[in-house]
Amino acid sequence: MSSIRTIPLKTGLLALVLLAASLLLNSLPAQNAPAPAAAPADAAAPAAGGDTGAAGANGAPAVAPPKATTLADMLYQGGFVMYILAVASVCLVWFTAEGFVILRTVKLAPPALIARIREAFKAGNYQEAWNICKTNRCFLSNVLGNGLERIGRSKDAVEFIVEETALREANDLKTNTTYLSVIGVVSPMIGLTGTVWGMIGAFKTLGDNGISNPALLAAKIGEVLVATMSGLVVAVPAFVFFYILR
């Protein structure tokens, strides 16, 4: 169905998806980013004895506020599987947008086309109806056009070709929609793979440093869980939009 799956439409949607992904990676902070710590009171004001340094009365240096974790940082923490999930998320947005654009009544059966074909049928001019179908390609015109080509044959032959054409066209339209189900099934498994791979590194850290530094081990475990969360973030919308568009 070349009139529906046009190259400019796909190029525009792909550019929009890549632009949105670039903006997210470069500007959006993570939701769990810690708030900057307040500056100590003794470092903000000069000391009573005339000391204007940043250190307090006890000579301890001022604590720098923690750096906010961006989405790009989380992608880096998740490991190599995050690149696969990033591609899957782009495909998710692409297939979903394409489905909402293509699987519409005005695209499958334009009202103006239905009116022209109905007028040709009323006049008994089946050749004109066939010409209209061939010059205005869409789901409806492809199905009716193949049926009109069999006029003069048996009723069973016409019904068979109409049903076969409708089934083939429907399968072509929903090919990318089916891929949403694949993304929904595979993404959690990819995220779990990243988690297992990261846990191997976490236990290696535990073996190298022992339990003397539990903060380091907790940080490693928190990083690998990002992969599992990312897999679920991709999978859940994929399943939702699959059941909407199928």
JSON list of N, CA and C in Angstrom, two decimals, residues 32-84:
[
{"chain": "A", "resi": 32, "resn": "ASN", "atom": "N", "xyz": [14.53, 10.80, 40.54]},
{"chain": "A", "resi": 32, "resn": "ASN", "atom": "CA", "xyz": [15.05, 10.60, 41.89]},
{"chain": "A", "resi": 32, "resn": "ASN", "atom": "C", "xyz": [16.32, 11.39, 42.15]},
{"chain": "A", "resi": 33, "resn": "ALA", "atom": "N", "xyz": [16.52, 12.48, 41.42]},
{"chain": "A", "resi": 33, "resn": "ALA", "atom": "CA", "xyz": [17.72, 13.28, 41.62]},
{"chain": "A", "resi": 33, "resn": "ALA", "atom": "C", "xyz": [17.68, 13.94, 42.99]},
{"chain": "A", "resi": 34, "resn": "PRO", "atom": "N", "xyz": [18.73, 13.81, 43.78]},
{"chain": "A", "resi": 34, "resn": "PRO", "atom": "CA", "xyz": [18.72, 14.41, 45.11]},
{"chain": "A", "resi": 34, "resn": "PRO", "atom": "C", "xyz": [18.79, 15.92, 45.05]},
{"chain": "A", "resi": 35, "resn": "ALA", "atom": "N", "xyz": [18.15, 16.57, 45.99]},
{"chain": "A", "resi": 35, "resn": "ALA", "atom": "CA", "xyz": [18.16, 18.02, 46.06]},
{"chain": "A", "resi": 35, "resn": "ALA", "atom": "C", "xyz": [19.50, 18.49, 46.60]},
{"chain": "A", "resi": 36, "resn": "PRO", "atom": "N", "xyz": [19.97, 19.62, 46.10]},
{"chain": "A", "resi": 36, "resn": "PRO", "atom": "CA", "xyz": [21.26, 20.13, 46.59]},
{"chain": "A", "resi": 36, "resn": "PRO", "atom": "C", "xyz": [21.20, 20.40, 48.08]},
{"chain": "A", "resi": 37, "resn": "ALA", "atom": "N", "xyz": [22.27, 20.03, 48.79]},
{"chain": "A", "resi": 37, "resn": "ALA", "atom": "CA", "xyz": [22.31, 20.24, 50.23]},
{"chain": "A", "resi": 37, "resn": "ALA", "atom": "C", "xyz": [22.52, 21.71, 50.54]},
{"chain": "A", "resi": 38, "resn": "ALA", "atom": "N", "xyz": [21.90, 22.17, 51.62]},
{"chain": "A", "resi": 38, "resn": "ALA", "atom": "CA", "xyz": [22.03, 23.56, 52.02]},
{"chain": "A", "resi": 38, "resn": "ALA", "atom": "C", "xyz": [23.44, 23.82, 52.54]},
{"chain": "A", "resi": 39, "resn": "ALA", "atom": "N", "xyz": [23.95, 24.98, 52.25]},
{"chain": "A", "resi": 39, "resn": "ALA", "atom": "CA", "xyz": [25.30, 25.32, 52.69]},
{"chain": "A", "resi": 39, "resn": "ALA", "atom": "C", "xyz": [25.32, 25.47, 54.20]},
{"chain": "A", "resi": 40, "resn": "PRO", "atom": "N", "xyz": [26.37, 25.02, 54.87]},
{"chain": "A", "resi": 40, "resn": "PRO", "atom": "CA", "xyz": [26.45, 25.17, 56.33]},
{"chain": "A", "resi": 40, "resn": "PRO", "atom": "C", "xyz": [26.41, 26.62, 56.72]},
{"chain": "A", "resi": 41, "resn": "ALA", "atom": "N", "xyz": [25.77, 26.88, 57.87]},
{"chain": "A", "resi": 41, "resn": "ALA", "atom": "CA", "xyz": [25.60, 28.25, 58.31]},
{"chain": "A", "resi": 41, "resn": "ALA", "atom": "C", "xyz": [26.92, 28.90, 58.64]},
{"chain": "A", "resi": 42, "resn": "ASP", "atom": "N", "xyz": [27.82, 28.08, 59.18]},
{"chain": "A", "resi": 42, "resn": "ASP", "atom": "CA", "xyz": [29.09, 28.67, 59.58]},
{"chain": "A", "resi": 42, "resn": "ASP", "atom": "C", "xyz": [29.98, 28.98, 58.39]},
{"chain": "A", "resi": 43, "resn": "ALA", "atom": "N", "xyz": [29.66, 28.40, 57.20]},
{"chain": "A", "resi": 43, "resn": "ALA", "atom": "CA", "xyz": [30.43, 28.71, 56.01]},
{"chain": "A", "resi": 43, "resn": "ALA", "atom": "C", "xyz": [29.83, 29.87, 55.26]},
{"chain": "A", "resi": 44, "resn": "ALA", "atom": "N", "xyz": [28.55, 30.17, 55.48]},
{"chain": "A", "resi": 44, "resn": "ALA", "atom": "CA", "xyz": [27.88, 31.24, 54.75]},
{"chain": "A", "resi": 44, "resn": "ALA", "atom": "C", "xyz": [28.22, 32.60, 55.32]},
{"chain": "A", "resi": 45, "resn": "ALA", "atom": "N", "xyz": [28.37, 32.69, 56.60]},
{"chain": "A", "resi": 45, "resn": "ALA", "atom": "CA", "xyz": [28.62, 33.97, 57.25]},
{"chain": "A", "resi": 45, "resn": "ALA", "atom": "C", "xyz": [30.04, 34.04, 57.77]},
{"chain": "A", "resi": 46, "resn": "PRO", "atom": "N", "xyz": [30.64, 35.21, 57.79]},
{"chain": "A", "resi": 46, "resn": "PRO", "atom": "CA", "xyz": [32.01, 35.33, 58.33]},
{"chain": "A", "resi": 46, "resn": "PRO", "atom": "C", "xyz": [32.04, 35.02, 59.81]},
{"chain": "A", "resi": 47, "resn": "ALA", "atom": "N", "xyz": [33.14, 34.49, 60.26]},
{"chain": "A", "resi": 47, "resn": "ALA", "atom": "CA", "xyz": [33.29, 34.17, 61.68]},
{"chain": "A", "resi": 47, "resn": "ALA", "atom": "C", "xyz": [33.35, 35.45, 62.49]},
{"chain": "A", "resi": 48, "resn": "ALA", "atom": "N", "xyz": [32.99, 35.35, 63.78]},
{"chain": "A", "resi": 48, "resn": "ALA", "atom": "CA", "xyz": [32.94, 36.55, 64.62]},
{"chain": "A", "resi": 48, "resn": "ALA", "atom": "C", "xyz": [34.31, 37.14, 64.83]},
{"chain": "A", "resi": 49, "resn": "GLY", "atom": "N", "xyz": [35.33, 36.31, 64.82]},
{"chain": "A", "resi": 49, "resn": "GLY", "atom": "CA", "xyz": [36.69, 36.81, 65.07]},
{"chain": "A", "resi": 49, "resn": "GLY", "atom": "C", "xyz": [37.33, 37.42, 63.87]},
{"chain": "A", "resi": 50, "resn": "GLY", "atom": "N", "xyz": [36.58, 37.60, 62.75]},
{"chain": "A", "resi": 50, "resn": "GLY", "atom": "CA", "xyz": [37.14, 38.21, 61.56]},
{"chain": "A", "resi": 50, "resn": "GLY", "atom": "C", "xyz": [37.57, 37.22, 60.52]},
{"chain": "A", "resi": 51, "resn": "ASP", "atom": "N", "xyz": [37.39, 35.91, 60.74]},
{"chain": "A", "resi": 51, "resn": "ASP", "atom": "CA", "xyz": [37.77, 34.89, 59.75]},
{"chain": "A", "resi": 51, "resn": "ASP", "atom": "C", "xyz": [36.71, 34.82, 58.68]},
{"chain": "A", "resi": 52, "resn": "THR", "atom": "N", "xyz": [37.05, 35.12, 57.42]},
{"chain": "A", "resi": 52, "resn": "THR", "atom": "CA", "xyz": [36.09, 35.13, 56.31]},
{"chain": "A", "resi": 52, "resn": "THR", "atom": "C", "xyz": [36.28, 33.93, 55.41]},
{"chain": "A", "resi": 53, "resn": "GLY", "atom": "N", "xyz": [36.97, 32.90, 55.78]},
{"chain": "A", "resi": 53, "resn": "GLY", "atom": "CA", "xyz": [37.21, 31.72, 54.95]},
{"chain": "A", "resi": 53, "resn": "GLY", "atom": "C", "xyz": [35.97, 30.87, 54.85]},
{"chain": "A", "resi": 54, "resn": "ALA", "atom": "N", "xyz": [35.99, 29.93, 53.91]},
{"chain": "A", "resi": 54, "resn": "ALA", "atom": "CA", "xyz": [34.85, 29.03, 53.70]},
{"chain": "A", "resi": 54, "resn": "ALA", "atom": "C", "xyz": [34.75, 27.99, 54.78]},
{"chain": "A", "resi": 55, "resn": "ALA", "atom": "N", "xyz": [35.82, 27.68, 55.48]},
{"chain": "A", "resi": 55, "resn": "ALA", "atom": "CA", "xyz": [35.79, 26.66, 56.52]},
{"chain": "A", "resi": 55, "resn": "ALA", "atom": "C", "xyz": [35.12, 27.19, 57.76]},
{"chain": "A", "resi": 56, "resn": "GLY", "atom": "N", "xyz": [34.52, 26.28, 58.54]},
{"chain": "A", "resi": 56, "resn": "GLY", "atom": "CA", "xyz": [33.88, 26.65, 59.79]},
{"chain": "A", "resi": 56, "resn": "GLY", "atom": "C", "xyz": [34.90, 26.82, 60.89]},
{"chain": "A", "resi": 57, "resn": "ALA", "atom": "N", "xyz": [34.39, 26.96, 62.11]},
{"chain": "A", "resi": 57, "resn": "ALA", "atom": "CA", "xyz": [35.28, 27.20, 63.25]},
{"chain": "A", "resi": 57, "resn": "ALA", "atom": "C", "xyz": [36.17, 26.01, 63.51]},
{"chain": "A", "resi": 58, "resn": "ASN", "atom": "N", "xyz": [35.72, 24.81, 63.17]},
{"chain": "A", "resi": 58, "resn": "ASN", "atom": "CA", "xyz": [36.51, 23.62, 63.42]},
{"chain": "A", "resi": 58, "resn": "ASN", "atom": "C", "xyz": [37.48, 23.31, 62.29]},
{"chain": "A", "resi": 59, "resn": "GLY", "atom": "N", "xyz": [37.51, 24.14, 61.24]},
{"chain": "A", "resi": 59, "resn": "GLY", "atom": "CA", "xyz": [38.44, 23.95, 60.15]},
{"chain": "A", "resi": 59, "resn": "GLY", "atom": "C", "xyz": [38.02, 22.94, 59.12]},
{"chain": "A", "resi": 60, "resn": "ALA", "atom": "N", "xyz": [36.78, 22.36, 59.19]},
{"chain": "A", "resi": 60, "resn": "ALA", "atom": "CA", "xyz": [36.32, 21.37, 58.22]},
{"chain": "A", "resi": 60, "resn": "ALA", "atom": "C", "xyz": [35.93, 22.06, 56.92]},
{"chain": "A", "resi": 61, "resn": "PRO", "atom": "N", "xyz": [36.27, 21.49, 55.75]},
{"chain": "A", "resi": 61, "resn": "PRO", "atom": "CA", "xyz": [35.92, 22.12, 54.47]},
{"chain": "A", "resi": 61, "resn": "PRO", "atom": "C", "xyz": [34.41, 22.06, 54.23]},
{"chain": "A", "resi": 62, "resn": "ALA", "atom": "N", "xyz": [33.93, 23.00, 53.44]},
{"chain": "A", "resi": 62, "resn": "ALA", "atom": "CA", "xyz": [32.51, 23.03, 53.09]},
{"chain": "A", "resi": 62, "resn": "ALA", "atom": "C", "xyz": [32.15, 21.83, 52.24]},
{"chain": "A", "resi": 63, "resn": "VAL", "atom": "N", "xyz": [30.96, 21.25, 52.46]},
{"chain": "A", "resi": 63, "resn": "VAL", "atom": "CA", "xyz": [30.51, 20.08, 51.73]},
{"chain": "A", "resi": 63, "resn": "VAL", "atom": "C", "xyz": [29.88, 20.52, 50.41]},
{"chain": "A", "resi": 64, "resn": "ALA", "atom": "N", "xyz": [30.37, 20.00, 49.30]},
{"chain": "A", "resi": 64, "resn": "ALA", "atom": "CA", "xyz": [29.83, 20.37, 48.00]},
{"chain": "A", "resi": 64, "resn": "ALA", "atom": "C", "xyz": [28.48, 19.69, 47.80]},
{"chain": "A", "resi": 65, "resn": "PRO", "atom": "N", "xyz": [27.53, 20.38, 47.18]},
{"chain": "A", "resi": 65, "resn": "PRO", "atom": "CA", "xyz": [26.22, 19.75, 46.95]},
{"chain": "A", "resi": 65, "resn": "PRO", "atom": "C", "xyz": [26.35, 18.58, 45.99]},
{"chain": "A", "resi": 66, "resn": "PRO", "atom": "N", "xyz": [25.59, 17.51, 46.19]},
{"chain": "A", "resi": 66, "resn": "PRO", "atom": "CA", "xyz": [25.68, 16.34, 45.30]},
{"chain": "A", "resi": 66, "resn": "PRO", "atom": "C", "xyz": [25.21, 16.68, 43.89]},
{"chain": "A", "resi": 67, "resn": "LYS", "atom": "N", "xyz": [25.83, 16.07, 42.92]},
{"chain": "A", "resi": 67, "resn": "LYS", "atom": "CA", "xyz": [25.48, 16.31, 41.52]},
{"chain": "A", "resi": 67, "resn": "LYS", "atom": "C", "xyz": [24.18, 15.61, 41.17]},
{"chain": "A", "resi": 68, "resn": "ALA", "atom": "N", "xyz": [23.31, 16.32, 40.49]},
{"chain": "A", "resi": 68, "resn": "ALA", "atom": "CA", "xyz": [22.03, 15.74, 40.08]},
{"chain": "A", "resi": 68, "resn": "ALA", "atom": "C", "xyz": [22.27, 14.66, 39.02]},
{"chain": "A", "resi": 69, "resn": "THR", "atom": "N", "xyz": [21.56, 13.55, 39.15]},
{"chain": "A", "resi": 69, "resn": "THR", "atom": "CA", "xyz": [21.69, 12.45, 38.20]},
{"chain": "A", "resi": 69, "resn": "THR", "atom": "C", "xyz": [20.76, 12.68, 37.03]},
{"chain": "A", "resi": 70, "resn": "THR", "atom": "N", "xyz": [21.34, 12.80, 35.85]},
{"chain": "A", "resi": 70, "resn": "THR", "atom": "CA", "xyz": [20.55, 13.02, 34.65]},
{"chain": "A", "resi": 70, "resn": "THR", "atom": "C", "xyz": [20.13, 11.69, 34.04]},
{"chain": "A", "resi": 71, "resn": "LEU", "atom": "N", "xyz": [19.25, 11.76, 33.08]},
{"chain": "A", "resi": 71, "resn": "LEU", "atom": "CA", "xyz": [18.82, 10.55, 32.40]},
{"chain": "A", "resi": 71, "resn": "LEU", "atom": "C", "xyz": [19.97, 9.89, 31.65]},
{"chain": "A", "resi": 72, "resn": "ALA", "atom": "N", "xyz": [20.85, 10.72, 31.10]},
{"chain": "A", "resi": 72, "resn": "ALA", "atom": "CA", "xyz": [22.03, 10.16, 30.42]},
{"chain": "A", "resi": 72, "resn": "ALA", "atom": "C", "xyz": [22.92, 9.39, 31.39]},
{"chain": "A", "resi": 73, "resn": "ASP", "atom": "N", "xyz": [23.02, 9.89, 32.63]},
{"chain": "A", "resi": 73, "resn": "ASP", "atom": "CA", "xyz": [23.80, 9.17, 33.65]},
{"chain": "A", "resi": 73, "resn": "ASP", "atom": "C", "xyz": [23.18, 7.82, 33.97]},
{"chain": "A", "resi": 74, "resn": "MET", "atom": "N", "xyz": [21.85, 7.79, 34.05]},
{"chain": "A", "resi": 74, "resn": "MET", "atom": "CA", "xyz": [21.17, 6.53, 34.33]},
{"chain": "A", "resi": 74, "resn": "MET", "atom": "C", "xyz": [21.37, 5.53, 33.19]},
{"chain": "A", "resi": 75, "resn": "LEU", "atom": "N", "xyz": [21.35, 6.02, 31.96]},
{"chain": "A", "resi": 75, "resn": "LEU", "atom": "CA", "xyz": [21.60, 5.13, 30.82]},
{"chain": "A", "resi": 75, "resn": "LEU", "atom": "C", "xyz": [23.01, 4.56, 30.89]},
{"chain": "A", "resi": 76, "resn": "TYR", "atom": "N", "xyz": [23.96, 5.39, 31.31]},
{"chain": "A", "resi": 76, "resn": "TYR", "atom": "CA", "xyz": [25.33, 4.90, 31.44]},
{"chain": "A", "resi": 76, "resn": "TYR", "atom": "C", "xyz": [25.45, 3.88, 32.56]},
{"chain": "A", "resi": 77, "resn": "GLN", "atom": "N", "xyz": [24.76, 4.12, 33.66]},
{"chain": "A", "resi": 77, "resn": "GLN", "atom": "CA", "xyz": [24.82, 3.21, 34.79]},
{"chain": "A", "resi": 77, "resn": "GLN", "atom": "C", "xyz": [24.22, 1.84, 34.46]},
{"chain": "A", "resi": 78, "resn": "GLY", "atom": "N", "xyz": [23.21, 1.81, 33.60]},
{"chain": "A", "resi": 78, "resn": "GLY", "atom": "CA", "xyz": [22.55, 0.55, 33.29]},
{"chain": "A", "resi": 78, "resn": "GLY", "atom": "C", "xyz": [23.38, -0.43, 32.50]},
{"chain": "A", "resi": 79, "resn": "GLY", "atom": "N", "xyz": [24.46, 0.02, 31.90]},
{"chain": "A", "resi": 79, "resn": "GLY", "atom": "CA", "xyz": [25.33, -0.89, 31.17]},
{"chain": "A", "resi": 79, "resn": "GLY", "atom": "C", "xyz": [24.97, -0.99, 29.69]},
{"chain": "A", "resi": 80, "resn": "PHE", "atom": "N", "xyz": [25.56, -1.99, 29.04]},
{"chain": "A", "resi": 80, "resn": "PHE", "atom": "CA", "xyz": [25.44, -2.12, 27.59]},
{"chain": "A", "resi": 80, "resn": "PHE", "atom": "C", "xyz": [24.01, -2.40, 27.14]},
{"chain": "A", "resi": 81, "resn": "VAL", "atom": "N", "xyz": [23.19, -3.03, 28.00]},
{"chain": "A", "resi": 81, "resn": "VAL", "atom": "CA", "xyz": [21.81, -3.34, 27.57]},
{"chain": "A", "resi": 81, "resn": "VAL", "atom": "C", "xyz": [20.98, -2.10, 27.39]},
{"chain": "A", "resi": 82, "resn": "MET", "atom": "N", "xyz": [21.40, -0.97, 27.97]},
{"chain": "A", "resi": 82, "resn": "MET", "atom": "CA", "xyz": [20.63, 0.25, 27.83]},
{"chain": "A", "resi": 82, "resn": "MET", "atom": "C", "xyz": [20.63, 0.74, 26.39]},
{"chain": "A", "resi": 83, "resn": "TYR", "atom": "N", "xyz": [21.67, 0.45, 25.64]},
{"chain": "A", "resi": 83, "resn": "TYR", "atom": "CA", "xyz": [21.70, 0.84, 24.23]},
{"chain": "A", "resi": 83, "resn": "TYR", "atom": "C", "xyz": [20.66, 0.04, 23.44]},
{"chain": "A", "resi": 84, "resn": "ILE", "atom": "N", "xyz": [20.54, -1.25, 23.78]},
{"chain": "A", "resi": 84, "resn": "ILE", "atom": "CA", "xyz": [19.53, -2.08, 23.11]},
{"chain": "A", "resi": 84, "resn": "ILE", "atom": "C", "xyz": [18.12, -1.60, 23.46]}
]
